[in-house]
mmCIF file of C-alpha atoms in Angstrom:
data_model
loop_
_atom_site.group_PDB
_atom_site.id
_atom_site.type_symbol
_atom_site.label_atom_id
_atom_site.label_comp_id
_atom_site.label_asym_id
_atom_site.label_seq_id
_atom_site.Cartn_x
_atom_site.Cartn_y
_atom_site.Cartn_z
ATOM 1 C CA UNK A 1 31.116 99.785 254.516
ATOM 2 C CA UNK A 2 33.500 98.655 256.940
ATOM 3 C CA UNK A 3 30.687 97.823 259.527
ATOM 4 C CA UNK A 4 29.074 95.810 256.963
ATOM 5 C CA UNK A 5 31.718 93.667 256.488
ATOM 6 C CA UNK A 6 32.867 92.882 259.787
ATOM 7 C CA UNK A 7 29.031 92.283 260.065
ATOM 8 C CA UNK A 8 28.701 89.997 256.976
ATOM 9 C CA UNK A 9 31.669 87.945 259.173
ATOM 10 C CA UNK A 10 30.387 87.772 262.322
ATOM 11 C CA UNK A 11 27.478 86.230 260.323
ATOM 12 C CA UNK A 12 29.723 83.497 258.730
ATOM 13 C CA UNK A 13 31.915 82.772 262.156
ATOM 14 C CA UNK A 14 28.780 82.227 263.876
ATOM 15 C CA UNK A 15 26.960 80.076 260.870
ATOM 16 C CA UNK A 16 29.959 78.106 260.885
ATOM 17 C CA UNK A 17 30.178 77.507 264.819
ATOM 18 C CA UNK A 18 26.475 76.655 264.896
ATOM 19 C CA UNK A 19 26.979 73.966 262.268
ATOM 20 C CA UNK A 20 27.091 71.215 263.858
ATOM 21 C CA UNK A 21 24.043 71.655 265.918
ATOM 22 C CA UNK A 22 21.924 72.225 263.040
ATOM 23 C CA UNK A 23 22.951 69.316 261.270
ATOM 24 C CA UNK A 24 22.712 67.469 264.405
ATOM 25 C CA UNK A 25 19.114 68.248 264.228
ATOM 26 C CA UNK A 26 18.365 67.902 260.528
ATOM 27 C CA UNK A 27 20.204 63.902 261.234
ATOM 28 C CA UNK A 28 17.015 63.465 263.088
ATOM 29 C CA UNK A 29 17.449 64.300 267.199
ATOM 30 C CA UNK A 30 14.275 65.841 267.593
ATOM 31 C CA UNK A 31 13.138 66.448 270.613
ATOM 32 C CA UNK A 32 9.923 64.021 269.433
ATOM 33 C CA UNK A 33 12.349 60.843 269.127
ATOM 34 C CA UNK A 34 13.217 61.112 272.736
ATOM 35 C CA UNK A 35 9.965 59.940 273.692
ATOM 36 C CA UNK A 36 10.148 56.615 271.322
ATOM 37 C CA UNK A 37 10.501 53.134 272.864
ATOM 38 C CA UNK A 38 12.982 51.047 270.856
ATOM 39 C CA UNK A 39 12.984 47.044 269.926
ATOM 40 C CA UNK A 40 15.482 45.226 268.924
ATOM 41 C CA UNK A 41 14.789 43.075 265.477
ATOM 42 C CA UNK A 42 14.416 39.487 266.569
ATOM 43 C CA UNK A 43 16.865 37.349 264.391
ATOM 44 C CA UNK A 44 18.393 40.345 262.548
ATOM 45 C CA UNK A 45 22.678 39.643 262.473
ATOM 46 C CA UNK A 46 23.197 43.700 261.966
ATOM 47 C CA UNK A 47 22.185 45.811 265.244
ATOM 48 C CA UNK A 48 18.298 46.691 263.421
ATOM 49 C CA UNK A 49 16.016 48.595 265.718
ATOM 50 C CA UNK A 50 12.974 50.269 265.517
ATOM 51 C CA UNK A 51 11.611 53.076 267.159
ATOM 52 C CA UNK A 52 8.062 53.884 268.076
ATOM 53 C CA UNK A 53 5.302 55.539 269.488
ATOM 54 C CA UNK A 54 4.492 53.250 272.308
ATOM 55 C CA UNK A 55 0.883 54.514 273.328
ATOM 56 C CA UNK A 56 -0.124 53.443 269.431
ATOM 57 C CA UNK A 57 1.602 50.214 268.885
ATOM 58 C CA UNK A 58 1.528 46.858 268.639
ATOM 59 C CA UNK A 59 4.358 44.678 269.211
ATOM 60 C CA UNK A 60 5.584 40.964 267.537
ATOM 61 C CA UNK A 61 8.480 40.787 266.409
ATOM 62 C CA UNK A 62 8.331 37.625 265.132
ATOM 63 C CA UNK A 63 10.501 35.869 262.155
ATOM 64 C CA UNK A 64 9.303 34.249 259.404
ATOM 65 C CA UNK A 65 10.511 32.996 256.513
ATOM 66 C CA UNK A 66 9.318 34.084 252.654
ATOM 67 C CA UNK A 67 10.528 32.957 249.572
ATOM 68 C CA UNK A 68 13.600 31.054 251.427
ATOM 69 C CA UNK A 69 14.495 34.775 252.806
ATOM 70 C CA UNK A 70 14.070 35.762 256.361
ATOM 71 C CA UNK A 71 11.904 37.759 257.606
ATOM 72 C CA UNK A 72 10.897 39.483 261.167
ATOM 73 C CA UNK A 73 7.513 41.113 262.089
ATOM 74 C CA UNK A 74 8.408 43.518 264.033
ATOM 75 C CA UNK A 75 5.427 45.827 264.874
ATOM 76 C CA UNK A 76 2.126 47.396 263.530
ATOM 77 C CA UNK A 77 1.246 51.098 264.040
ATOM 78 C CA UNK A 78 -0.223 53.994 262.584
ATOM 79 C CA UNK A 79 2.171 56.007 261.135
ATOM 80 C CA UNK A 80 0.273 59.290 261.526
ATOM 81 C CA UNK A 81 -1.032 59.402 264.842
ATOM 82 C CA UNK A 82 -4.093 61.658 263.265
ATOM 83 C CA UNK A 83 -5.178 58.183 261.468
ATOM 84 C CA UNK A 84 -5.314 55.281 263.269
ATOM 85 C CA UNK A 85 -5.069 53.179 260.536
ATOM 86 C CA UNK A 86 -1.823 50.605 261.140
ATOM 87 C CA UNK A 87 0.712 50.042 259.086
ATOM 88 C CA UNK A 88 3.021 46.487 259.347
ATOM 89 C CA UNK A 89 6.576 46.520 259.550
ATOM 90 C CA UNK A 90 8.624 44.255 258.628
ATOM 91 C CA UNK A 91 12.627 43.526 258.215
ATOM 92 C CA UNK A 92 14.832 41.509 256.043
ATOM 93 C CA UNK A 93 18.411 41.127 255.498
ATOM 94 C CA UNK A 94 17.857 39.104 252.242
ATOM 95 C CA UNK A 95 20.193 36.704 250.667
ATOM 96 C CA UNK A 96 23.217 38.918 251.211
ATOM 97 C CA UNK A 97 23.382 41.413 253.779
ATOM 98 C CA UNK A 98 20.933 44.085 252.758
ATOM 99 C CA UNK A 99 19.422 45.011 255.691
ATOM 100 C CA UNK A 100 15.711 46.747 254.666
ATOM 101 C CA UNK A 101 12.658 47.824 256.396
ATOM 102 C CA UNK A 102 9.238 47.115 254.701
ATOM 103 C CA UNK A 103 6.355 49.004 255.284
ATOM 104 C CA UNK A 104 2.996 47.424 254.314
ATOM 105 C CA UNK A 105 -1.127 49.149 254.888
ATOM 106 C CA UNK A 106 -2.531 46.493 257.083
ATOM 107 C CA UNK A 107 -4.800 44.159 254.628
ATOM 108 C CA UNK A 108 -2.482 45.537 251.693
ATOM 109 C CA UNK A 109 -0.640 43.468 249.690
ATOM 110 C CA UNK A 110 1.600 46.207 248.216
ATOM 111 C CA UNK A 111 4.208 48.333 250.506
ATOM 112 C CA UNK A 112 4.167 51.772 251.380
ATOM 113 C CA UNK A 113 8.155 52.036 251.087
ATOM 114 C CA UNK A 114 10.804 49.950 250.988
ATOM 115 C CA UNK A 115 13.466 51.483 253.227
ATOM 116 C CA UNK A 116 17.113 50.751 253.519
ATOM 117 C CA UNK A 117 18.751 51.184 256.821
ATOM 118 C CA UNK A 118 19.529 49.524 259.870
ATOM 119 C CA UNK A 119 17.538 51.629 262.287
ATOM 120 C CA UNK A 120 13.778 53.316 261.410
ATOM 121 C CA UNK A 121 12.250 55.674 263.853
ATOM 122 C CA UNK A 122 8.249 56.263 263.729
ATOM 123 C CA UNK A 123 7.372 59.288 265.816
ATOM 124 C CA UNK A 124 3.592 59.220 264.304
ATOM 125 C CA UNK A 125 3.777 62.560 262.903
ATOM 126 C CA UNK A 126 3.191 60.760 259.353
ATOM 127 C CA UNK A 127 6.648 60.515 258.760
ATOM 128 C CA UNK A 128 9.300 57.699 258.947
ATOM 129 C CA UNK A 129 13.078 58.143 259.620
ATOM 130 C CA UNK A 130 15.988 55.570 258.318
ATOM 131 C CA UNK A 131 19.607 55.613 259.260
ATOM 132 C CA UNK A 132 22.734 52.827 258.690
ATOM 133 C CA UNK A 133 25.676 52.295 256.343
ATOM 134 C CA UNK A 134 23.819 50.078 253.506
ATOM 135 C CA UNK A 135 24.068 50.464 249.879
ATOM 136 C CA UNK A 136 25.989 53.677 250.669
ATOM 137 C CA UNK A 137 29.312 54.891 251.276
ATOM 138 C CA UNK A 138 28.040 56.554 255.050
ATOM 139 C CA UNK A 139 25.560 56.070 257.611
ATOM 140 C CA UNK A 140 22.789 57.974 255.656
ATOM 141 C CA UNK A 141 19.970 59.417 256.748
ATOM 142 C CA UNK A 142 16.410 59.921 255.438
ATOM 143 C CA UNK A 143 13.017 61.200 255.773
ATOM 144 C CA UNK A 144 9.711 60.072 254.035
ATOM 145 C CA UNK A 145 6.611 61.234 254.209
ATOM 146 C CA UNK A 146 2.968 59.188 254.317
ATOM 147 C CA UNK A 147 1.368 60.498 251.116
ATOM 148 C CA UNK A 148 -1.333 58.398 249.232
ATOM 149 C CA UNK A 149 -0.607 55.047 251.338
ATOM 150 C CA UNK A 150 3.254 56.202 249.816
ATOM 151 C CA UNK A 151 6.540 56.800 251.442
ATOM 152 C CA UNK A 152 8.092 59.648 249.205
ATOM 153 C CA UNK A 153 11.071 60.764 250.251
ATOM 154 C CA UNK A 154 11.897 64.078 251.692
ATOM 155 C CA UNK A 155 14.416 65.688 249.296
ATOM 156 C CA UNK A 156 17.489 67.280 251.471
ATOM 157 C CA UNK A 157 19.749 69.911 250.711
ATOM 158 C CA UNK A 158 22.542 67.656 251.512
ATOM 159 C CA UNK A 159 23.106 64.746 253.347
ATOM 160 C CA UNK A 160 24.731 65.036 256.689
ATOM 161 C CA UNK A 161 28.049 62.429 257.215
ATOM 162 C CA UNK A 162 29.520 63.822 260.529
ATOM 163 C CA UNK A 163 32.566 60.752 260.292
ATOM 164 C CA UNK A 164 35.128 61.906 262.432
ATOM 165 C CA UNK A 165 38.119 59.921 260.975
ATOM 166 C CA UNK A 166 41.775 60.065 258.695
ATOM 167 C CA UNK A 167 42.728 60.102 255.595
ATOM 168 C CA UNK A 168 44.968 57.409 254.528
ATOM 169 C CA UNK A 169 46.596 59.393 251.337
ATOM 170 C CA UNK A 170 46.638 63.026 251.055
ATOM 171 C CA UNK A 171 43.686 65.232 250.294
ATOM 172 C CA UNK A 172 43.374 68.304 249.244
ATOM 173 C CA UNK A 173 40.110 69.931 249.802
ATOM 174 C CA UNK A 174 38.707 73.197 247.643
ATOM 175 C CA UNK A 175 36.729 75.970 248.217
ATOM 176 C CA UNK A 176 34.772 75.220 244.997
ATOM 177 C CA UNK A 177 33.443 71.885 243.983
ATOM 178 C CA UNK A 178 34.662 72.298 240.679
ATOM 179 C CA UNK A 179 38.221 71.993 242.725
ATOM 180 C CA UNK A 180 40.189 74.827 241.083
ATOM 181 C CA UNK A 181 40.528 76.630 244.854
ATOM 182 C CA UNK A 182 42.829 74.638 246.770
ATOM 183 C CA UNK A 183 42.242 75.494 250.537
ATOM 184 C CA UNK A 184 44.202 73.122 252.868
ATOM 185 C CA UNK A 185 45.880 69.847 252.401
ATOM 186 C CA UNK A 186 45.135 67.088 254.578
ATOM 187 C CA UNK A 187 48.060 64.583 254.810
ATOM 188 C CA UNK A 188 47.645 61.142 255.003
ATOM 189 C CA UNK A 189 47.185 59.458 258.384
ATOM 190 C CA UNK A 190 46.142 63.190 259.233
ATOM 191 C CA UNK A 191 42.875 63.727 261.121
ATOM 192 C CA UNK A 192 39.523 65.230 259.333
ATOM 193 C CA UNK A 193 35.758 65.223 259.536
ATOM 194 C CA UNK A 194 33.307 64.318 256.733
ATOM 195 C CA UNK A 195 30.501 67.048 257.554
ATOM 196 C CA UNK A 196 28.265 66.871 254.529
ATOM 197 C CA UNK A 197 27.181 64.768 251.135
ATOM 198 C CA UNK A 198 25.999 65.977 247.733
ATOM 199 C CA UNK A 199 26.259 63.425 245.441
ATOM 200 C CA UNK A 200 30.040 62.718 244.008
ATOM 201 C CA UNK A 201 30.964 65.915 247.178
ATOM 202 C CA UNK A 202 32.082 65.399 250.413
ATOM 203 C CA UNK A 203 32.811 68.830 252.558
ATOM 204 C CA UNK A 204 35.629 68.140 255.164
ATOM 205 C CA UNK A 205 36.549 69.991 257.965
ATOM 206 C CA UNK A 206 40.268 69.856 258.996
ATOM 207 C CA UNK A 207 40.665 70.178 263.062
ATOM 208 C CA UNK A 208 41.819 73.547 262.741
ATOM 209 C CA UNK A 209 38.443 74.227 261.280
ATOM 210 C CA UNK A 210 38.748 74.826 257.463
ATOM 211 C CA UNK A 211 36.079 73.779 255.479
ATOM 212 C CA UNK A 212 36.609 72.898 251.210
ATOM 213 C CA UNK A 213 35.145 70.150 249.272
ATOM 214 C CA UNK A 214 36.750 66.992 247.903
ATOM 215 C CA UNK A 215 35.288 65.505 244.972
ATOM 216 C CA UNK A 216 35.040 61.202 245.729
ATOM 217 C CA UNK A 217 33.006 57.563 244.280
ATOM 218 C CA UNK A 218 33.263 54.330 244.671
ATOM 219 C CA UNK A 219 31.984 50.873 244.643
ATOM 220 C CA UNK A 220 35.046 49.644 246.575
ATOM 221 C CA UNK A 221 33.967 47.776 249.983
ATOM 222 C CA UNK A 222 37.093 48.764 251.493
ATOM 223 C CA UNK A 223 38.475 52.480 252.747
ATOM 224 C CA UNK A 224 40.942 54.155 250.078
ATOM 225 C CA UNK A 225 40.926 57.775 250.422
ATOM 226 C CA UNK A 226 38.897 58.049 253.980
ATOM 227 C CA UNK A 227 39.151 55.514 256.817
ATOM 228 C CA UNK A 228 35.143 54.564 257.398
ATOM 229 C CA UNK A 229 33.999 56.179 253.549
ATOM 230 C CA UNK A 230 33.439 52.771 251.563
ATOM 231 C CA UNK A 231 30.395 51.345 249.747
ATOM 232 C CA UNK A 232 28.942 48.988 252.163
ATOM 233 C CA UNK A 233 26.373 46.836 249.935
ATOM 234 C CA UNK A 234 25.807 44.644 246.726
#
């Protein structure tokens, strides 16, 4: 009995300790995305980029202008290398700061997906990849897969944060999301790191390395609880 249990936390130490890493990875450094070329969006006011498959692609990256909204063609390329057919992409900030990445079936008229982000990476593995702070209180990231000339979205068990930042008023953070186990309290101006998302949760790690949960919305485009946690968006 007593072996099992120092067993069962040796387990947890080392699940804990290897956190990072595999959240590093599930945000999207594959190895495949080391081998993507990268373009800066021509006329875009945020830092947009897109990442590619070079061998498959076709570059323009050319703005245009739809509707009285600007536009940029960036590139055309498969999105599964298996299937050569292309697949435009195109950016837009729209009238107010949105920035969005619009994938379109060459010859289509309808898109694939409508992605928000600042940065999309296309490995050709039939999947695309969006990151940035836009219509969302982090940078969040996302996976969708090509199914049926469709971008669905690959459902997550949470969404990884990994804001290294303050708090500007205390926190408390609980073992239990409904918040009845206090754990530690964080004070304000006091250091902290927003590991994971799940809806209205944030888990935080204190620097000493406790982990509890901390229940927090808003539509407010300016910090109150976390310096950097804000709804950035319309």
């Amino acid at each position: 009995m007593i072996f099992e249990d120092l067993t069962m936390k040796l387990f947890t130490l080392v699940a804990v300790a290897l956190l990072p890493f595999s959240l590093a990875r599930a945000a999207g450094e594959e190895p495949a995305f080391r081998e993507l070329k990268s373009v800066a969006v021509s006329g875009a006011e945020f830092a947009a980029r897109v990442h590619y498959d070079p061998p498959s692609t076709a570059l323009v990256n050319k703005p245009y202008k739809r509707d009285d909204v600007n536009w940029t063609r960036v590139l055309s390329t498969p999105i599964d290398r298996k299937n050569p057919q292309p697949y435009e992409i195109h950016y837009t900030e729209g009238m107010s700061g949105d920035p969005m990445f619009r994938i379109v079936k060459a010859g289509a008229s309808r898109a694939a997906g409508e992605l928000a982000g600042i940065e999309l990476f296309l490995p050709g593995n039939g999947s695309a990849y969006v990151s940035g702070h836009t219509n969302s209180l982090f940078d969040h990231r996302r996976k969708f897969e090509l199914k049926d000339d469709k971008l669905v979205e690959v459902k997550q068990a949470f969404s990884y944060v990994g804001l290294a930042s303050k708090a500007l008023r205390s926190i408390t953070i609980h073992a239990d999301k409904k918040l009845s186990q206090p754990v530690a309290i964080i004070p304000a101006g006091g250091a902290l790191t927003v590991v994971l998302n799940e809806g209205e949760h944030y888990l935080i790690k204190t620097p000493f390395g406790l982990l509890g949960w901390i229940r927090y919305s808003t539509s407010a485009q300016q910090a109150d609880l976390i310096e950097g946690l804000y709804f950035k968006g319309d």
